[in-house]
Coordinates of C-alpha atoms in Angstrom, one line a residue:
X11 CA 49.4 24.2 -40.6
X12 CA 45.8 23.9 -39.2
X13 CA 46.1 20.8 -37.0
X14 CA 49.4 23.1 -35.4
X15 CA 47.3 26.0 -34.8
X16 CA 44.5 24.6 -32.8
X17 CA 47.1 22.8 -30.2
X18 CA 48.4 26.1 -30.0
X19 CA 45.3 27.6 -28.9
X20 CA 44.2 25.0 -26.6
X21 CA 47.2 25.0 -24.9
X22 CA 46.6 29.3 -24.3
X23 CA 43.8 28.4 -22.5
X24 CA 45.0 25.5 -20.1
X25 CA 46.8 27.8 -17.2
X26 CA 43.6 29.6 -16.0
X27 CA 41.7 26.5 -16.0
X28 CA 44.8 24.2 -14.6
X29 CA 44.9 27.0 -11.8
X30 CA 43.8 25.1 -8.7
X31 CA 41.2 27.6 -7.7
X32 CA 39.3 27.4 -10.9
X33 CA 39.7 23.6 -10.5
X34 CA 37.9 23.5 -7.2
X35 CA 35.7 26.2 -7.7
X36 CA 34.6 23.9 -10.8
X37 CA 34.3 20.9 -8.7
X38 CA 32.0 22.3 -5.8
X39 CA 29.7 24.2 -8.4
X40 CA 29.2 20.8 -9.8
X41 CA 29.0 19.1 -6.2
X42 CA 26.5 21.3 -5.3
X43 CA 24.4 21.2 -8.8
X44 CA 24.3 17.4 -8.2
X45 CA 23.0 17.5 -4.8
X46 CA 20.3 19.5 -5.7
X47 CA 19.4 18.1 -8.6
X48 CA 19.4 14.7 -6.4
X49 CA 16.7 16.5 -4.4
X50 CA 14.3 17.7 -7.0
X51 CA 14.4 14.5 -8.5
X52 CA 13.7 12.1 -5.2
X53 CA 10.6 15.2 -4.5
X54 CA 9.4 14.7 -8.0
X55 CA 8.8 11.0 -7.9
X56 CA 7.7 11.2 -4.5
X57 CA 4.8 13.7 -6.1
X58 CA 4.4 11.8 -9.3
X59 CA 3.6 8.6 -6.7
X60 CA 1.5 10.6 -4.5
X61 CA -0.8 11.4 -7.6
X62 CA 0.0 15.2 -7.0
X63 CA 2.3 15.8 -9.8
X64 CA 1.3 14.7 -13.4
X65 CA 3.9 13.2 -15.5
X66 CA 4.9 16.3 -18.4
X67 CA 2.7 15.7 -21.6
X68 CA 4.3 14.9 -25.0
X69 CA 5.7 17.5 -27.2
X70 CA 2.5 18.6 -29.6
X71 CA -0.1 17.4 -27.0
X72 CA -2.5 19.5 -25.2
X73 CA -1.0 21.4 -22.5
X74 CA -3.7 20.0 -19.8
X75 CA -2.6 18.0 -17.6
X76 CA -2.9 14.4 -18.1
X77 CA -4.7 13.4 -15.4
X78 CA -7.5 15.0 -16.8
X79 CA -7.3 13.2 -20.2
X80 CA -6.7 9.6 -19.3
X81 CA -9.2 7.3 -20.2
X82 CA -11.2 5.8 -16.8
X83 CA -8.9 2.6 -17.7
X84 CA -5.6 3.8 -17.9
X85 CA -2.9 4.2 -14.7
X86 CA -2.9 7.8 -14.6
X87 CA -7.1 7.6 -14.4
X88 CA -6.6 5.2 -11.3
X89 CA -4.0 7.3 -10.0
X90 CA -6.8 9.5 -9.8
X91 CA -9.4 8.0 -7.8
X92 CA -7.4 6.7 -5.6
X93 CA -6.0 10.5 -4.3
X94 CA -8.4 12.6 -5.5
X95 CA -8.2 16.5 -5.8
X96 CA -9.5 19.7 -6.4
X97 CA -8.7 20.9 -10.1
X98 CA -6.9 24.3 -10.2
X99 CA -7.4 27.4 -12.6
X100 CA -11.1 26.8 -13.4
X101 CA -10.6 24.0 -15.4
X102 CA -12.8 21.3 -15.2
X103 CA -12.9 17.6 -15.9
X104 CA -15.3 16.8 -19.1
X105 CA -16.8 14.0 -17.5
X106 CA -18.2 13.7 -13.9
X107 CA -16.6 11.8 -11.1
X108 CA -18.3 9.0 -9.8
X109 CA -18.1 8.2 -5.8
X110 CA -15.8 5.4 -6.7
X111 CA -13.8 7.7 -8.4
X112 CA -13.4 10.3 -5.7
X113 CA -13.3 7.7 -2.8
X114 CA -12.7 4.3 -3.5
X115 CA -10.4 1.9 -4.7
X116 CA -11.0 -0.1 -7.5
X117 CA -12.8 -3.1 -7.8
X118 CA -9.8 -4.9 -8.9
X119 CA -8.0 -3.3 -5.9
X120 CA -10.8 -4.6 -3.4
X121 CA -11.1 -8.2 -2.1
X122 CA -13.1 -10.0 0.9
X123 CA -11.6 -13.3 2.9
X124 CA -12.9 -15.5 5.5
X125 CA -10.9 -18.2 7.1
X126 CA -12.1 -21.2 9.0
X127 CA -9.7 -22.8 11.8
X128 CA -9.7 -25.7 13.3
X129 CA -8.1 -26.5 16.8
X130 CA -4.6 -28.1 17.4
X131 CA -2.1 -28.3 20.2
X132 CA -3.3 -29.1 23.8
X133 CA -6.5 -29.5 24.1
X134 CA -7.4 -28.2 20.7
X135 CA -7.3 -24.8 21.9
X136 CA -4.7 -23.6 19.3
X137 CA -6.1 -22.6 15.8
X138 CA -5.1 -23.4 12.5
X139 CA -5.9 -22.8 8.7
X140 CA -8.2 -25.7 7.6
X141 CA -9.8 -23.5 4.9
X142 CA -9.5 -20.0 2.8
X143 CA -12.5 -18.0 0.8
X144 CA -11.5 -15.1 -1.1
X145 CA -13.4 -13.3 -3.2
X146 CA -13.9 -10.6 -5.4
X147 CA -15.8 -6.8 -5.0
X148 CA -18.7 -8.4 -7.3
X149 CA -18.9 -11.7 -5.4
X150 CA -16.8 -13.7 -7.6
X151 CA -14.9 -17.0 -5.9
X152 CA -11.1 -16.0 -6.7
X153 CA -10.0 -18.7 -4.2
X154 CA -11.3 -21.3 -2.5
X155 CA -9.8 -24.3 -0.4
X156 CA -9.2 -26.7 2.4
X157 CA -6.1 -26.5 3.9
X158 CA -4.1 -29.3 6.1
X159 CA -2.7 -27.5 9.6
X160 CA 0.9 -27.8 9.9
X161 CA -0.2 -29.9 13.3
X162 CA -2.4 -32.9 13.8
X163 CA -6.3 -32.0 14.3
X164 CA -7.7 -32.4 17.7
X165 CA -10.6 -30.9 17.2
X166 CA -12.3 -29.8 13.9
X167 CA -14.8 -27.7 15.3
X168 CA -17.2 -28.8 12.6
X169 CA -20.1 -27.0 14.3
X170 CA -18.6 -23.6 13.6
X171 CA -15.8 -24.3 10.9
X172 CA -18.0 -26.8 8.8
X173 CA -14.6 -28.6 8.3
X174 CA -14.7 -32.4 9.0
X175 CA -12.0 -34.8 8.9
X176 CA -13.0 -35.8 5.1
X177 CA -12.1 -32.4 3.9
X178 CA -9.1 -33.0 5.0
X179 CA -8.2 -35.7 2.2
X180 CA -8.3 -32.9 -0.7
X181 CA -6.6 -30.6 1.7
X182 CA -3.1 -28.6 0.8
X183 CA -0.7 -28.0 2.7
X184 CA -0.2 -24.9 4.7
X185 CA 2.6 -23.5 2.7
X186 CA 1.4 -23.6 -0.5
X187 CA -2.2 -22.5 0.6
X188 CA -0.1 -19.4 2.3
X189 CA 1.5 -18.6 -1.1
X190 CA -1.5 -18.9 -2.9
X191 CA -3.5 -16.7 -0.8
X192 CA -0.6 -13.7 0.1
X193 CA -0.2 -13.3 -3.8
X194 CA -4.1 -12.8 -4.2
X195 CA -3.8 -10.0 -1.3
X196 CA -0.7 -8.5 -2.0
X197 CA -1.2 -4.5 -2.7
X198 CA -5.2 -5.1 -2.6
X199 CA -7.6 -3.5 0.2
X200 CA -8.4 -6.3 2.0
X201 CA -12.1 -6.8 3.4
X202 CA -13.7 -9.1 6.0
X203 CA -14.7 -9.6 9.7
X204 CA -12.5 -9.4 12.0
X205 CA -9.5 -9.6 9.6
X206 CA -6.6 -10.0 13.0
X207 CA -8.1 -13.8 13.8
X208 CA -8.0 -14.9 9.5
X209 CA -4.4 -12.6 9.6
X210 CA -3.0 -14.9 12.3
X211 CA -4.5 -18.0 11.0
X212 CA -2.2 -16.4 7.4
X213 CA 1.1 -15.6 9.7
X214 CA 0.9 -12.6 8.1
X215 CA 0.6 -9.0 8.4
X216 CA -1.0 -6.6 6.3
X217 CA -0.9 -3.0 6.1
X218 CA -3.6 -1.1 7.9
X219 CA -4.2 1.5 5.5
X220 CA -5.5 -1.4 3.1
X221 CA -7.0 -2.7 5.5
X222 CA -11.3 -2.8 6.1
X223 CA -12.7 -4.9 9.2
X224 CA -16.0 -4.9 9.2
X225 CA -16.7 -5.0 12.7
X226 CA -16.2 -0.8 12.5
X227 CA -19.1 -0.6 10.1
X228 CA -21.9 -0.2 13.3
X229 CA -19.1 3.0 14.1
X230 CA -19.5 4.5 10.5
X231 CA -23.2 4.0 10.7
X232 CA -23.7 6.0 14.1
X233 CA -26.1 2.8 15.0
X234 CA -26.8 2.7 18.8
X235 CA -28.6 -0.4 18.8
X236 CA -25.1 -2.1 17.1
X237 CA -23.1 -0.9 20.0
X238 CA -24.6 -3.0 23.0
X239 CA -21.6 -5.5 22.6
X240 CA -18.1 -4.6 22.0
X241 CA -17.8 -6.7 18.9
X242 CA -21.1 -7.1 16.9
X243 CA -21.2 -10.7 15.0
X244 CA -21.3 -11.2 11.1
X245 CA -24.2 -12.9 11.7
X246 CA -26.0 -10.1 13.4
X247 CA -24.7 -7.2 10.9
X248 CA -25.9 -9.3 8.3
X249 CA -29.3 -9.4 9.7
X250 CA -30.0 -6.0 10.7
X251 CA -28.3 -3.9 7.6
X252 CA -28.0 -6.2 4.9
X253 CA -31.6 -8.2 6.1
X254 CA -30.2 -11.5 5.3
X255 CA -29.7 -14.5 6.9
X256 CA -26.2 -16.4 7.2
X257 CA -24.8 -19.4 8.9
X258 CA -27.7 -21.5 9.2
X259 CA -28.1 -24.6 9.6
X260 CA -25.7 -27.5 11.0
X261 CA -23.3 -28.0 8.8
X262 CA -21.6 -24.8 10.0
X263 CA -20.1 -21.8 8.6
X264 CA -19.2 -20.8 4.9
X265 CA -15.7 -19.4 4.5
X266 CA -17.4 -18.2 1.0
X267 CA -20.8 -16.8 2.2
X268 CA -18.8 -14.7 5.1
X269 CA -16.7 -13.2 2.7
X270 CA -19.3 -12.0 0.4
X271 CA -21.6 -10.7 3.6
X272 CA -18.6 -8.9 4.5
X273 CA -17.7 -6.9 0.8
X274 CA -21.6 -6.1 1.1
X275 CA -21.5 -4.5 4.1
X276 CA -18.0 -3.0 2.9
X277 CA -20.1 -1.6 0.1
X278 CA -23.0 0.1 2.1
X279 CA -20.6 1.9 3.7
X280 CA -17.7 1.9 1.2
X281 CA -17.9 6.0 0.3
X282 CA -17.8 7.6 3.7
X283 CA -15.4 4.9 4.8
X284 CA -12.8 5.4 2.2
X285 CA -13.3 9.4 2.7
X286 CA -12.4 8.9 6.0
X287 CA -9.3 7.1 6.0
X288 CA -8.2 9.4 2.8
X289 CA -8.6 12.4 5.7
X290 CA -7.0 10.1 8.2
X291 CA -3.8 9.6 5.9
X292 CA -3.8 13.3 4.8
X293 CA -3.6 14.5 8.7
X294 CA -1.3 11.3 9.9
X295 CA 0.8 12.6 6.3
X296 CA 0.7 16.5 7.7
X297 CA 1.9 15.3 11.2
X298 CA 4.6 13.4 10.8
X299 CA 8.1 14.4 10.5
X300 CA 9.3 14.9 6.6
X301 CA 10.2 11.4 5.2
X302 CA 14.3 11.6 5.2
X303 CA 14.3 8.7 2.0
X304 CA 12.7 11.6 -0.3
X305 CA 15.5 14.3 0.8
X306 CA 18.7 12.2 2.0
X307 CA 21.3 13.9 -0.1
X308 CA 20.7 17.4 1.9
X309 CA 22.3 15.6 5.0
X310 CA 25.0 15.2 3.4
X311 CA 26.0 19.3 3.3
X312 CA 28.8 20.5 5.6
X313 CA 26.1 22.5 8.2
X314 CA 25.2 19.2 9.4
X315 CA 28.3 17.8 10.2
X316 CA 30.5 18.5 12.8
X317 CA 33.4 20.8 11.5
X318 CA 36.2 18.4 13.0
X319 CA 34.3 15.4 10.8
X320 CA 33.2 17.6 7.9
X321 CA 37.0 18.9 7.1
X322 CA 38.4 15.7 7.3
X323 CA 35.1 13.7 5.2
X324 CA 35.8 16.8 2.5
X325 CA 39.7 16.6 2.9
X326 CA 39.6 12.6 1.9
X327 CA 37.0 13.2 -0.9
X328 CA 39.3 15.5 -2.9
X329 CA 42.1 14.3 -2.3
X330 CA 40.6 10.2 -3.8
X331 CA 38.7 12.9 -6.3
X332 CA 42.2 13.8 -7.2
X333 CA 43.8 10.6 -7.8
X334 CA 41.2 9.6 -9.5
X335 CA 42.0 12.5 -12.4

């Protein structure tokens, strides 16, 4: 008698919601609960990526946030330094920020490179890759090799590059030095003197924001006696902030000593530098038009589409939404 009763009872309740108003009312309440959902979600990330939304603490943990209980180590800590902000309701951080911490990357975000070309083509007057120095924000060699152009040498240039024709018999070729090197500098802030010559040498491009050419370090420095040539040499830089003394000699440059000048004068003016180009992104951020990817879904609503379109987009949908049920 019970499993007759129940039917029963269902089947009281079928014509109101079988109606087709209450159908469609149904389906647009959930249409609409979707799309905003959609929304919140896409803004969330977008925040949690930014570093201006912390991810929700376990159930039981302290209700501070955790950006303010990571360990230095830990993503969330790095997250931190690299978009650094004011804490809110008089709370304070336990330990005190360091200026890497509030305007740096981290070291194992930051490398140096140095590239030495030699000349190929007509003449010799077009450069290629003959060898690559990276290295690391404490001066450590991460890469270092010759490299064989993609087209005979004509000239090796051996007074500048150092590179003579015997390097050439160890040397890889340019496709697999290329691989080697982008994976080193993939998502890293990239240091070193005027990065757009060792970029083309690469055929590649990397992004600005990670990017640090040295030659802008007289600019940061406000140092008149820097600025009576458009582009100051490594050498010189070297010589007047860092008091040293590089490519010496004649056996030409060093592809390793050029790129751990550079990091050095990367790191005398490494705080003020990465404070400005945090302001830089934070007004170029402000500026620009909001970033459709993060709020897509709210195109999609009737107001922005023209009614002729809009009736017939929303007449197709429910009619396929109906065959599909």
């Amino acid at each position: 008698m019970v499993t007759q009763e129940a039917p029963e009872s269902a089947r009281c309740l079928c014509p109101s919601l079988a109606s087709p108003n209450v159908k469609d009312a149904l389906r647009r309440k959930h249409k609409r609960k979707s799309r905003q959902h959609q929304r919140f979600m896409a803004r969330k990330a977008l925040l949690q990526e930014q570093g201006l939304l912390s991810t929700p603490p376990d159930p039981g943990s302290s209700p501070l946030p955790m950006l303010l209980e990571e360990p230095p180590g830990t993503e969330a800590a790095s997250s931190e330094r690299q978009h650094p902000r004011t804490e809110s309701g008089g709370v304070q951080s336990s330990r005190k920020p360091t200026p890497r911490e509030s305007a740096g990357p981290l070291p194992s975000k930051c490398v140096a490179i140095d590239c030495e070309m030699v000349g190929t083509g007509p003449r010799g007057r077009v450069s290629e890759l003959a060898r690559c120095s990276v290295v690391s924000y404490h001066g450590d060699v991460l890469y270092d090799k010759y490299v064989r152009p993609e087209m005979p040498v004509v000239d090796y240039r051996t007074r500048w590059s150092g590179i003579t024709r015997q390097h050439m018999r160890t040397a890889i070729p340019f496709q697999v030095a290329q691989k080697e090197i982008l994976k080193l500098l993939k998502g890293k802030v990239v240091v070193g003197h005027a990065l757009h010559n060792d970029f083309q040498a690469l055929k590649y491009v990397h992004p600005r924001s990670l990017t640090r050419d040295t030659t802008y370090v007289p600019n940061l420095l406000s140092q008149p006696s820097l600025h009576t040539r458009t582009r100051v040499s490594l050498k010189d830089l070297a010589l007047q902030l860092l008091h040293k003394k590089i490519q010496v000699g004649q056996h030409g440059h060093s592809s390793v000593e050029d790129a751990m000048t550079a990091m050095e004068l990367y790191q005398l003016v490494e705080v003020q530098w990465e404070q400005q180009e945090a302001s830089r992104l934070r007004s170029h951020s402000e500026d620009r038009e909001p970033d459709s990817s993060t709020d897509t879904e709210q195109y999609m609503e009737d107001q922005y589409w023209p009614d002729d379109l809009a009736q017939a987009t929303s007449g197709g949908m429910e009619e396929a939404q109906d065959k599909r049920e």
